[in-house]
XYZ file of N, CA, C and O in Angstrom:
808
model
N -1.054 5.728 -37.741
C -0.993 4.583 -37.113
C -0.501 4.592 -35.595
O -1.008 4.120 -34.636
N 0.631 5.501 -35.644
C 1.250 5.598 -34.326
C 0.245 6.519 -33.411
O -0.068 6.117 -32.252
N -0.474 7.295 -33.947
C -1.584 8.430 -33.128
C -2.532 7.238 -32.556
O -2.941 7.171 -31.570
N -3.009 6.268 -33.690
C -3.937 5.315 -33.293
C -3.594 4.510 -32.097
O -4.480 4.034 -31.177
N -2.492 4.057 -32.173
C -1.900 3.108 -31.056
C -1.768 3.854 -29.819
O -2.205 3.332 -28.665
N -1.259 5.223 -29.947
C -1.217 5.922 -28.650
C -2.611 6.043 -28.072
O -2.792 5.969 -26.695
N -3.621 6.422 -28.959
C -5.096 6.424 -28.460
C -5.392 5.372 -27.716
O -6.197 5.563 -26.645
N -5.322 4.289 -28.516
C -5.884 2.999 -27.780
C -5.190 2.697 -26.349
O -5.675 2.174 -25.519
N -3.898 2.995 -26.638
C -3.182 2.736 -24.968
C -3.783 3.804 -24.098
O -3.985 3.299 -22.679
N -3.998 5.050 -24.526
C -4.360 5.948 -23.368
C -5.707 5.528 -22.936
O -6.261 5.511 -21.698
N -6.643 5.089 -23.920
C -8.152 4.602 -23.355
C -8.001 3.395 -22.937
O -8.863 3.154 -21.935
N -7.284 2.367 -22.797
C -7.053 1.413 -22.072
C -6.640 1.803 -20.581
O -6.798 0.747 -19.748
N -6.052 2.938 -20.369
C -5.849 3.153 -18.939
C -6.724 4.038 -18.467
O -6.629 4.556 -17.275
N -7.837 4.443 -18.927
C -8.861 5.190 -18.267
C -9.921 4.343 -18.264
O -10.652 3.725 -18.967
N -10.512 4.379 -16.840
C -11.592 3.557 -16.296
C -12.779 4.323 -16.910
O -12.843 5.210 -17.474
N -13.909 3.659 -16.971
C -15.339 4.060 -17.235
C -15.403 5.371 -16.750
O -16.174 6.337 -17.404
N -15.112 5.688 -15.429
C -15.599 6.866 -14.858
C -14.340 8.030 -15.001
O -14.505 9.032 -14.358
N -13.314 7.740 -15.858
C -12.458 8.950 -16.139
C -11.184 8.685 -15.496
O -10.703 9.744 -15.422
N -11.112 7.802 -14.680
C -9.964 7.612 -13.733
C -8.669 7.218 -14.759
O -8.570 6.012 -15.074
N -7.645 7.975 -14.801
C -6.444 7.813 -15.651
C -5.485 6.835 -14.661
O -5.193 7.271 -13.689
N -5.429 5.541 -14.935
C -4.402 4.741 -14.190
C -3.341 4.500 -14.730
O -2.989 4.829 -15.747
N -2.271 4.184 -13.769
C -1.026 4.091 -14.004
C -0.765 2.776 -14.867
O -1.822 2.073 -15.255
N 0.510 2.752 -15.676
C 0.658 1.794 -16.408
C 0.601 0.363 -16.032
O 0.676 0.195 -14.685
N 0.445 -0.690 -16.689
C 0.483 -1.951 -15.989
C 1.456 -2.557 -15.506
O 1.375 -3.319 -14.532
N 2.628 -2.170 -15.709
C 3.903 -2.403 -15.104
C 3.995 -1.914 -13.763
O 4.767 -2.412 -12.985
N 3.230 -0.791 -13.675
C 3.433 -0.202 -12.227
C 2.068 -0.030 -11.539
O 1.805 0.857 -10.585
N 1.034 -0.932 -11.560
C -0.190 -0.753 -11.315
C -0.341 -2.106 -10.278
O -0.291 -3.453 -10.824
N -0.590 -2.001 -8.938
C -0.559 -3.211 -7.962
C -1.821 -3.586 -8.091
O -2.918 -3.188 -8.312
N -1.903 -5.005 -7.447
C -3.217 -5.596 -7.518
C -3.787 -5.211 -6.029
O -3.244 -4.622 -5.318
N -4.954 -5.723 -5.836
C -5.868 -5.234 -4.815
C -5.024 -5.825 -3.549
O -4.977 -5.245 -2.515
N -4.331 -7.045 -3.725
C -3.813 -7.665 -2.583
C -2.689 -7.014 -2.352
O -2.170 -6.879 -0.995
N -1.968 -6.538 -3.379
C -0.773 -5.858 -2.898
C -1.065 -4.463 -2.157
O -0.275 -4.021 -1.538
N -2.140 -3.848 -2.680
C -2.541 -2.789 -1.967
C -2.654 -2.936 -0.630
O -2.433 -2.158 0.353
N -3.471 -4.060 -0.257
C -3.956 -4.328 1.166
C -2.563 -4.503 1.907
O -2.771 -4.272 2.940
N -1.820 -5.361 1.382
C -0.713 -5.846 2.026
C 0.320 -4.365 2.339
O 1.027 -4.324 3.488
N 0.288 -3.637 1.390
C 1.267 -2.374 1.514
C 0.651 -1.373 2.433
O 1.533 -0.935 3.341
N -0.660 -1.439 2.499
C -1.378 -0.506 3.537
C -1.276 -1.075 5.027
O -1.164 -0.342 5.980
N -1.304 -2.206 5.096
C -1.188 -2.964 6.343
C 0.138 -2.858 6.786
O 0.465 -2.340 8.200
N 1.149 -2.900 6.079
C 2.406 -2.817 6.417
C 2.902 -1.423 6.943
O 3.428 -1.237 7.951
N 2.406 -0.398 6.147
C 2.481 0.997 6.514
C 1.728 1.297 7.876
O 2.680 1.923 8.502
N 0.696 0.954 8.207
C -0.348 0.927 9.523
C 0.537 0.326 10.775
O 0.543 1.091 11.639
N 1.118 -0.969 10.404
C 1.423 -1.581 11.347
C 2.984 -1.125 11.678
O 3.403 -1.421 12.742
N 3.680 -0.342 10.798
C 4.792 0.253 11.266
C 5.030 1.654 11.329
O 6.091 2.193 11.520
N 4.020 2.559 11.553
C 3.660 3.926 11.843
C 3.193 4.197 12.900
O 2.002 3.945 13.272
N 4.345 4.400 13.866
C 3.997 4.713 15.556
C 3.891 6.106 15.584
O 4.908 6.860 15.321
N 2.858 6.607 16.388
C 2.978 7.892 16.938
C 2.358 8.745 15.965
O 2.493 10.036 16.267
N 1.897 8.504 14.830
C 1.351 9.256 14.168
C 2.460 9.333 12.791
O 2.975 8.744 12.662
N 2.068 10.690 11.948
C 2.712 10.978 10.764
C 2.572 10.005 9.733
O 3.380 9.503 8.752
N 1.390 9.472 9.732
C 1.124 8.397 8.668
C 1.118 8.956 7.179
O 1.587 8.235 6.160
N 0.898 10.230 7.049
C 0.759 10.914 5.519
C 2.211 10.777 5.222
O 2.507 10.387 4.081
N 3.180 10.969 6.030
C 4.613 10.858 5.879
C 5.124 9.602 5.269
O 5.903 9.300 4.331
N 4.848 8.499 6.088
C 4.930 7.162 5.841
C 4.207 6.918 4.487
O 4.914 6.158 3.542
N 3.092 7.276 4.201
C 2.431 6.853 2.828
C 3.224 7.525 1.672
O 3.370 6.879 0.568
N 3.661 8.835 1.865
C 4.523 9.413 0.751
C 5.959 8.676 0.494
O 6.000 8.343 -0.684
N 6.419 8.236 1.495
C 7.634 7.432 1.469
C 7.509 6.214 0.694
O 8.226 5.694 -0.151
N 6.363 5.361 1.235
C 5.948 3.991 0.555
C 5.760 4.194 -0.641
O 6.001 3.502 -1.557
N 4.512 5.002 -0.966
C 3.654 4.826 -2.113
C 4.297 5.460 -3.351
O 4.252 5.250 -4.370
N 4.905 6.884 -2.938
C 5.454 7.501 -3.755
C 7.169 7.250 -3.998
O 7.385 6.926 -5.152
N 7.921 7.210 -3.051
C 9.352 7.200 -3.201
C 9.866 5.953 -3.354
O 10.542 5.546 -4.163
N 9.455 4.871 -2.573
C 9.465 3.377 -2.744
C 9.054 2.662 -3.733
O 9.844 1.988 -4.548
N 7.741 2.645 -3.974
C 7.110 1.912 -4.693
C 6.708 2.448 -6.041
O 6.368 1.964 -7.064
N 6.755 3.788 -6.167
C 6.373 4.653 -7.181
C 5.214 4.255 -7.996
O 5.069 4.144 -9.096
N 4.086 4.133 -7.299
C 2.992 3.855 -7.693
C 1.932 5.028 -8.025
O 1.463 4.898 -9.156
N 2.253 6.238 -7.686
C 1.761 7.589 -8.051
C 3.028 8.454 -7.981
O 4.068 8.354 -7.380
N 2.729 9.549 -8.585
C 3.819 10.559 -8.751
C 3.561 11.518 -7.393
O 2.572 11.530 -6.695
N 4.632 12.153 -7.110
C 4.515 13.160 -5.863
C 3.374 14.145 -5.963
O 2.410 14.343 -5.097
N 3.233 14.713 -7.032
C 2.181 15.584 -7.437
C 0.925 14.921 -7.376
O -0.190 15.698 -6.646
N 0.403 13.763 -7.916
C -0.841 13.077 -7.634
C -0.943 12.781 -6.058
O -2.122 13.020 -5.635
N 0.040 12.379 -5.423
C -0.139 12.033 -3.969
C -0.500 13.400 -3.275
O -1.362 13.630 -2.158
N 0.111 14.518 -3.707
C -0.100 16.172 -2.854
C -1.447 16.269 -3.308
O -2.299 16.798 -2.371
N -1.975 16.009 -4.388
C -3.358 16.540 -5.030
C -4.321 15.771 -4.085
O -5.213 16.312 -3.660
N -4.155 14.325 -3.912
C -4.964 13.452 -3.107
C -4.993 13.826 -1.792
O -5.750 13.811 -0.849
N -3.647 14.280 -1.069
C -3.711 14.678 0.146
C -4.527 15.956 0.672
O -5.204 16.237 1.480
N -4.280 17.212 -0.389
C -5.028 18.165 -0.317
C -6.433 17.921 -0.446
O -7.511 18.537 0.527
N -7.026 16.949 -1.231
C -8.536 16.809 -1.237
C -8.785 15.840 -0.057
O -9.933 16.267 0.523
N -8.171 15.205 0.537
C -8.435 14.492 1.735
C -8.439 15.194 2.941
O -9.267 15.029 3.738
N -7.702 16.226 3.020
C -7.763 17.023 4.125
C -9.077 18.278 4.076
O -9.462 18.586 4.971
N -9.406 18.211 2.813
C -10.546 19.216 2.699
C -11.979 18.506 2.992
O -13.057 19.363 3.064
N -11.971 17.288 2.745
C -13.176 16.475 3.028
C -13.291 16.133 4.559
O -12.301 16.017 5.214
N -14.538 15.951 5.031
C -14.674 15.421 6.474
C -14.216 13.989 6.449
O -14.156 13.075 5.668
N -13.910 13.720 7.820
C -13.493 12.395 8.340
C -11.904 12.348 8.114
O -11.339 13.374 8.453
N -11.313 11.225 8.614
C -10.078 11.209 9.035
C -9.076 11.168 7.692
O -9.418 10.711 6.649
N -8.090 12.282 7.596
C -7.416 12.442 6.673
C -6.652 11.165 5.899
O -6.905 11.307 4.502
N -6.224 10.620 6.736
C -5.459 9.227 6.172
C -6.209 8.134 5.664
O -5.965 7.503 4.659
N -7.609 8.061 6.158
C -8.497 7.381 5.745
C -9.205 7.796 4.202
O -9.008 7.077 3.253
N -9.292 9.121 3.978
C -9.660 9.684 2.956
C -8.672 9.255 1.733
O -8.649 9.080 0.622
N -7.297 9.606 2.327
C -6.122 9.461 1.502
C -6.044 8.044 0.914
O -5.800 7.812 -0.411
N -6.320 7.168 1.695
C -6.274 5.638 1.508
C -7.195 5.454 0.369
O -7.078 4.466 -0.693
N -8.516 6.032 0.526
C -9.532 5.557 -0.355
C -9.147 6.480 -1.942
O -9.327 5.818 -2.797
N -8.571 7.551 -1.811
C -8.137 8.088 -2.909
C -6.947 7.336 -3.821
O -7.108 7.195 -4.827
N -6.249 6.941 -3.053
C -4.920 6.288 -3.738
C -5.449 4.878 -4.217
O -5.172 4.594 -5.193
N -6.297 4.188 -3.329
C -6.854 2.678 -3.743
C -7.628 3.114 -4.953
O -7.492 2.268 -5.893
N -8.384 3.998 -4.853
C -9.295 4.162 -6.233
C -8.341 4.612 -7.557
O -8.617 4.061 -8.453
N -7.486 5.288 -7.123
C -6.616 6.080 -8.272
C -5.960 4.813 -8.622
O -5.617 4.595 -9.990
N -5.640 3.666 -8.018
C -4.608 2.599 -8.498
C -5.584 1.460 -8.937
O -4.921 0.558 -9.892
N -6.528 1.255 -8.286
C -7.260 -0.163 -8.907
C -8.746 -0.038 -8.677
O -9.515 -1.038 -8.544
N -9.262 1.261 -8.825
C -10.757 1.521 -8.768
C -11.458 1.052 -7.458
O -10.684 1.219 -6.614
N -12.533 0.806 -7.432
C -13.543 0.499 -6.183
C -12.773 -0.628 -5.407
O -12.660 -0.403 -4.123
N -12.266 -1.569 -5.873
C -11.757 -2.743 -5.043
C -10.522 -2.207 -4.782
O -9.965 -2.582 -3.466
N -9.799 -1.481 -5.226
C -8.448 -0.777 -4.519
C -8.858 -0.171 -3.553
O -7.995 -0.051 -2.539
N -9.749 0.756 -3.660
C -10.304 1.590 -2.444
C -10.613 0.734 -1.104
O -10.371 1.181 -0.100
N -11.386 -0.265 -1.421
C -11.632 -1.207 -0.398
C -10.570 -1.727 0.072
O -10.298 -2.033 1.414
N -9.659 -2.324 -0.584
C -8.412 -2.974 -0.126
C -7.316 -2.121 0.657
O -6.967 -2.624 1.598
N -7.417 -0.947 0.184
C -6.417 0.096 0.892
C -7.079 0.421 2.204
O -6.302 0.523 3.264
N -8.457 0.759 2.430
C -9.148 1.043 3.766
C -8.948 -0.303 4.321
O -8.750 -0.126 5.778
N -9.187 -1.564 3.971
C -9.238 -2.456 4.616
C -7.919 -2.782 5.316
O -7.499 -3.245 6.499
N -6.682 -2.735 4.564
C -5.539 -2.904 5.098
C -5.084 -1.898 6.144
O -4.208 -1.973 6.982
N -5.704 -0.558 5.958
C -5.192 0.321 7.001
C -5.962 0.300 8.334
O -5.300 0.611 9.258
N -7.268 -0.064 8.228
C -8.261 -0.283 9.531
C -8.059 -1.544 10.274
O -7.812 -1.603 11.297
N -8.152 -2.563 9.566
C -8.327 -3.762 9.910
C -7.311 -4.372 11.052
O -7.350 -4.691 12.162
N -6.170 -4.795 10.251
C -4.995 -5.221 10.940
C -4.512 -4.258 12.212
O -4.218 -4.932 13.417
N -4.435 -2.855 12.082
C -4.032 -1.888 13.148
C -5.265 -1.998 14.026
O -4.961 -1.849 15.293
N -6.482 -2.375 13.993
C -7.447 -2.026 14.820
C -7.585 -3.491 15.859
O -7.550 -3.490 16.922
N -7.020 -4.719 15.105
C -6.879 -5.884 15.879
C -5.705 -5.751 16.449
O -5.625 -6.258 17.754
N -4.591 -5.193 16.225
C -3.320 -4.848 16.892
C -3.613 -4.249 17.956
O -3.253 -4.426 19.487
N -4.546 -3.145 18.042
C -4.566 -2.087 19.246
C -5.514 -2.975 20.437
O -5.134 -2.443 21.344
N -6.214 -3.727 19.896
C -7.244 -4.404 20.707
C -6.289 -5.170 21.718
O -6.534 -5.299 22.940
N -5.331 -6.011 20.832
C -4.685 -6.938 21.713
C -3.623 -6.003 22.764
O -3.417 -6.474 23.682
N -3.037 -4.936 22.144
C -2.335 -4.163 23.091
C -3.007 -3.532 24.235
O -2.463 -3.385 25.214
N -4.471 -3.083 23.945
C -5.141 -2.633 24.954
C -5.303 -3.415 26.054
O -5.398 -3.288 27.314
N -5.621 -4.971 25.763
C -5.553 -5.775 26.900
C -4.443 -5.928 27.763
O -4.298 -5.943 28.856
N -2.944 -5.902 26.965
C -2.043 -5.943 27.850
C -1.324 -4.799 28.306
O -0.277 -4.610 29.006
N -1.787 -3.471 27.807
C -1.368 -2.040 28.315
C -1.342 -2.075 29.594
O -0.453 -1.228 30.236
N -2.278 -2.332 30.489
C -2.444 -2.070 31.874
C -1.058 -2.636 32.503
O -0.657 -2.051 33.369
N -0.499 -3.672 32.341
C 0.754 -4.375 32.967
C 1.834 -3.673 32.188
O 3.043 -3.937 32.953
N 1.769 -3.034 31.213
C 3.097 -2.448 30.646
C 3.131 -0.705 30.661
O 4.021 -0.234 30.635
N 1.965 -0.033 31.316
C 2.090 1.189 31.357
C 2.951 1.954 32.475
O 3.644 2.935 32.148
N 3.161 1.060 33.459
C 4.152 1.650 34.481
C 5.428 1.223 34.219
O 6.606 1.867 34.747
N 6.108 0.697 33.115
C 7.385 0.368 32.700
C 7.986 1.458 32.187
O 7.411 1.992 31.129
N 9.055 2.152 32.660
C 9.813 2.991 32.010
C 10.081 2.914 30.433
O 10.241 3.935 29.512
N 10.401 1.740 30.136
C 10.745 1.266 28.561
C 9.541 1.654 27.596
O 9.741 2.191 26.641
N 8.249 1.628 28.326
C 6.988 2.016 27.483
C 6.874 3.449 27.263
O 6.820 3.731 26.039
N 7.270 4.201 28.229
C 7.243 5.879 28.170
C 8.284 6.166 26.993
O 8.115 7.012 26.113
N 9.488 5.707 27.184
C 10.610 5.904 26.295
C 10.317 5.609 24.735
O 10.619 6.380 23.860
N 9.584 4.346 24.720
C 9.111 3.959 23.332
C 8.245 4.649 22.620
O 8.246 5.183 21.526
N 7.335 5.252 23.432
C 6.154 6.284 22.909
C 6.941 7.597 22.911
O 6.379 8.333 21.607
N 7.755 8.238 23.385
C 8.458 9.341 23.161
C 9.336 9.176 21.892
O 9.101 10.245 21.169
N 9.838 8.375 21.886
C 10.691 8.073 20.594
C 9.981 7.815 19.365
O 10.078 8.521 18.208
N 8.869 7.244 19.364
C 7.837 7.116 18.448
C 7.289 8.428 17.937
O 7.032 9.063 16.735
N 6.929 9.350 19.197
C 6.494 10.710 18.645
C 7.343 11.519 18.066
O 6.933 12.193 17.029
N 8.650 11.611 18.486
C 9.807 12.189 17.751
C 9.846 11.931 16.298
O 9.901 12.863 15.599
N 9.935 10.458 15.998
C 9.831 10.247 14.688
C 8.810 10.616 13.855
O 8.873 11.036 12.755
N 7.557 10.512 14.499
C 6.258 10.963 13.788
C 6.310 12.407 13.436
O 6.013 12.856 12.506
N 7.078 13.373 14.501
C 6.987 14.641 14.173
C 7.844 15.034 13.006
O 7.816 15.904 12.227
N 9.211 14.350 12.853
C 10.031 14.398 11.699
C 9.380 14.096 10.521
O 9.592 14.590 9.439
N 8.429 12.933 10.535
C 7.875 12.613 9.073
C 6.975 13.692 8.530
O 6.685 14.037 7.430
N 6.074 14.295 9.710
C 5.454 15.174 9.321
C 5.912 16.536 8.937
O 5.402 17.266 7.915
N 7.031 16.875 9.336
C 7.613 18.089 9.127
C 8.392 17.634 7.494
O 8.091 18.527 6.812
N 8.744 16.454 7.404
C 9.181 16.259 6.009
C 7.916 16.332 5.004
O 8.298 16.933 4.093
N 6.746 16.022 5.346
C 5.585 15.907 4.615
C 5.247 17.334 4.181
O 5.063 17.740 3.269
N 5.400 18.417 5.263
C 5.120 19.850 5.109
C 5.949 20.298 4.269
O 5.823 21.385 3.254
N 7.383 20.072 4.272
C 8.384 20.942 3.535
C 8.091 20.137 1.940
O 8.462 20.834 1.032
N 7.720 19.055 1.879
C 7.729 18.342 0.514
C 6.463 19.196 -0.299
O 6.450 19.698 -1.350
N 5.504 19.559 0.631
C 4.191 20.091 0.222
C 4.375 21.496 -0.230
O 4.113 22.003 -1.236
N 5.347 22.067 0.471
C 5.592 23.561 0.524
C 6.199 23.753 -0.655
O 6.258 24.797 -1.441
N 7.268 22.693 -1.028
C 8.227 23.167 -2.424
C 7.320 22.766 -3.556
O 7.725 23.428 -4.690
N 6.155 22.374 -3.482
C 5.233 22.172 -4.657
C 4.438 23.494 -4.748
O 3.681 23.516 -5.793
N 4.328 24.502 -3.912
C 3.561 25.556 -3.996
C 4.117 26.418 -5.080
O 5.472 26.587 -5.257
N 3.165 27.062 -5.987
C 3.559 27.969 -6.951
C 4.470 29.171 -6.387
O 4.060 29.523 -5.461
N 5.746 29.325 -6.976
C 6.486 30.489 -6.421
C 5.903 31.897 -6.871
O 6.327 32.438 -7.812
N 4.673 32.135 -6.624
C 3.892 33.353 -6.890
C 3.410 34.144 -5.514
O 3.425 33.372 -4.588
N 3.156 35.234 -5.618
C 2.836 35.927 -4.626
C 1.542 35.489 -3.676
O 1.580 35.177 -2.316
N 0.799 35.142 -4.475
C -0.696 34.726 -3.760
C -0.777 33.466 -2.941
O -1.052 33.476 -1.977
N -0.218 32.448 -3.799
C -0.117 31.042 -3.200
C 0.905 31.113 -1.787
O 0.745 30.534 -1.050
N 1.702 31.902 -2.202
C 2.697 31.941 -0.836
C 2.143 32.668 0.291
O 2.430 32.344 1.334
N 1.554 33.786 -0.114
C 0.785 34.582 0.955
C -0.145 33.619 1.689
O -0.277 33.848 2.937
N -1.160 32.960 0.787
C -1.809 32.079 1.429
C -1.421 31.013 2.518
O -1.832 30.706 3.635
N -0.271 30.462 2.130
C 0.457 29.325 2.708
C 1.115 30.002 4.117
O 0.883 29.419 5.123
N 1.374 31.274 4.104
C 2.193 31.922 5.039
C 0.901 32.179 5.940
O 1.248 32.104 7.084
N 0.069 32.790 5.556
C -1.187 33.153 6.417
C -1.988 32.054 7.189
O -2.230 32.140 8.447
N -2.108 30.751 6.326
C -2.625 29.886 7.108
C -1.740 29.369 8.323
O -2.218 28.948 9.237
N -0.389 29.241 7.909
C 0.716 28.877 9.065
C 0.439 29.781 10.420
O 0.397 29.100 11.435
N 0.395 31.099 9.907
C 0.220 32.000 11.145
C -0.987 31.900 11.816
O -1.018 31.929 13.056
N -2.184 31.766 11.240
C -3.354 31.610 11.818
C -3.369 30.449 12.579
O -4.032 30.431 13.737
N -3.060 29.214 12.156
C -3.249 28.018 12.881
C -2.103 27.575 13.742
O -2.343 27.493 15.161
N -0.998 27.841 13.362
C 0.354 27.550 14.218
C 0.600 28.633 15.200
O 0.944 27.931 16.441
N 0.474 29.759 14.872
C 0.796 30.866 16.027
C -0.331 31.447 16.652
O -0.415 31.580 18.017
N -1.347 31.764 15.851
C -2.675 32.570 16.490
C -3.619 31.511 17.229
O -4.553 31.936 17.710
N -3.338 30.237 16.785
C -4.448 29.180 17.062
C -5.781 29.421 16.594
O -6.492 29.127 17.754
N -6.328 29.723 15.667
C -7.258 30.041 15.423
C -8.092 28.709 15.043
O -7.299 27.667 14.648
N -9.246 28.496 14.929
C -9.988 27.307 14.687
C -9.596 26.791 13.160
O -9.579 27.630 12.407
N -9.047 25.559 13.212
C -8.684 24.991 11.888
C -9.884 25.090 10.849
O -9.623 25.248 9.625
N -10.981 24.528 11.283
C -12.066 24.664 10.272
C -12.348 25.702 9.668
O -12.519 25.928 8.402
N -12.446 26.906 10.291
C -12.593 28.332 9.730
C -11.272 28.777 8.813
O -11.529 29.402 7.858
N -10.052 28.528 9.510
C -9.052 28.902 8.746
C -9.070 28.153 7.267
O -8.788 28.751 6.199
N -9.396 26.635 7.288
C -9.470 26.099 6.070
C -10.548 26.637 5.141
O -10.197 26.670 3.939
N -11.789 26.803 5.623
C -12.571 27.271 4.761
C -12.154 28.463 4.192
O -12.442 28.978 2.940
N -11.893 29.404 5.075
C -11.535 31.065 4.439
C -10.298 30.761 3.447
O -10.396 31.112 2.333
N -9.204 30.187 4.023
C -8.117 30.172 2.930
C -8.249 29.353 1.813
O -7.951 29.626 0.575
N -9.084 28.402 2.070
C -9.417 27.386 0.731
C -10.314 28.073 -0.212
O -10.201 28.046 -1.485
N -11.133 28.758 0.246
C -12.289 29.592 -0.533
C -11.328 30.472 -1.369
O -11.773 30.836 -2.740
N -10.483 31.330 -0.629
C -9.668 32.475 -1.338
C -8.702 31.819 -2.578
O -8.662 32.390 -3.572
N -8.186 30.662 -2.173
C -7.289 29.865 -2.918
C -7.930 29.411 -4.396
O -7.510 29.669 -5.319
N -9.033 28.869 -4.043
C -9.933 28.269 -5.223
C -10.373 29.502 -5.971
O -10.286 29.458 -7.270
N -10.850 30.598 -5.407
C -11.489 31.790 -6.241
C -10.047 32.424 -6.995
O -10.402 32.587 -8.184
N -8.902 32.531 -6.509
C -7.705 32.989 -7.253
C -7.466 31.836 -8.258
O -7.145 32.400 -9.411
N -7.398 30.593 -8.192
C -7.160 29.844 -9.162
C -8.189 29.801 -10.246
O -7.941 29.717 -11.575
N -9.418 29.874 -9.845
C -10.432 29.889 -10.986
C -10.274 31.315 -11.744
O -10.598 30.978 -12.933
N -10.050 32.373 -10.913
C -9.869 33.575 -11.773
C -8.782 33.427 -12.692
O -8.768 34.031 -13.833
N -7.886 32.679 -12.340
C -6.455 32.607 -13.458
C -6.861 31.440 -14.435
O -6.082 31.212 -15.325
N -7.860 30.691 -14.218
C -8.235 29.798 -15.080
C -7.592 28.508 -15.166
O -7.156 27.712 -16.284
N -6.964 28.208 -13.723
C -6.321 27.162 -13.608
C -7.234 25.914 -13.561
O -8.410 26.036 -12.863
């Protein structure tokens, strides 16, 4: 009886396409997704958006686990297009299916685009003010801190084995120090990492 109830519960959380959804108490509506992503994009100045997403979606709202978020981030970085937009699609679909993905992307793109248009109109009169440059420099420093926190969080999740650590270190050296093209480093390191994981049966 208990097994049957457990099976029914798991089945209720699996969408037709095999997407395992969070429990009903921790599953936001499409409107909540739209408002959450709107809030995140309107309060993330100077970049570091993936760090804001980690803080809001995982740590504050607990809509997905940190491991699920990092899996989505890895996937979004491996696909063409903007990383954060890909990540919004992944998280939205993960939480509310197709309409969740639409709501997340709309919340990320539409309000911020309208705000940028308004700012662009008035920026000519603000560009020469010292406070404008101070604000941009402060926002840039905060964004770098968020990106660093995001990188440390992702690094902590890497398996403590020689091969993953070596690939992580080699990628850092190739991109951060040697300034090699990101696309070729990503393709090379990603192919090696996938091949090693496949060989291990992961």
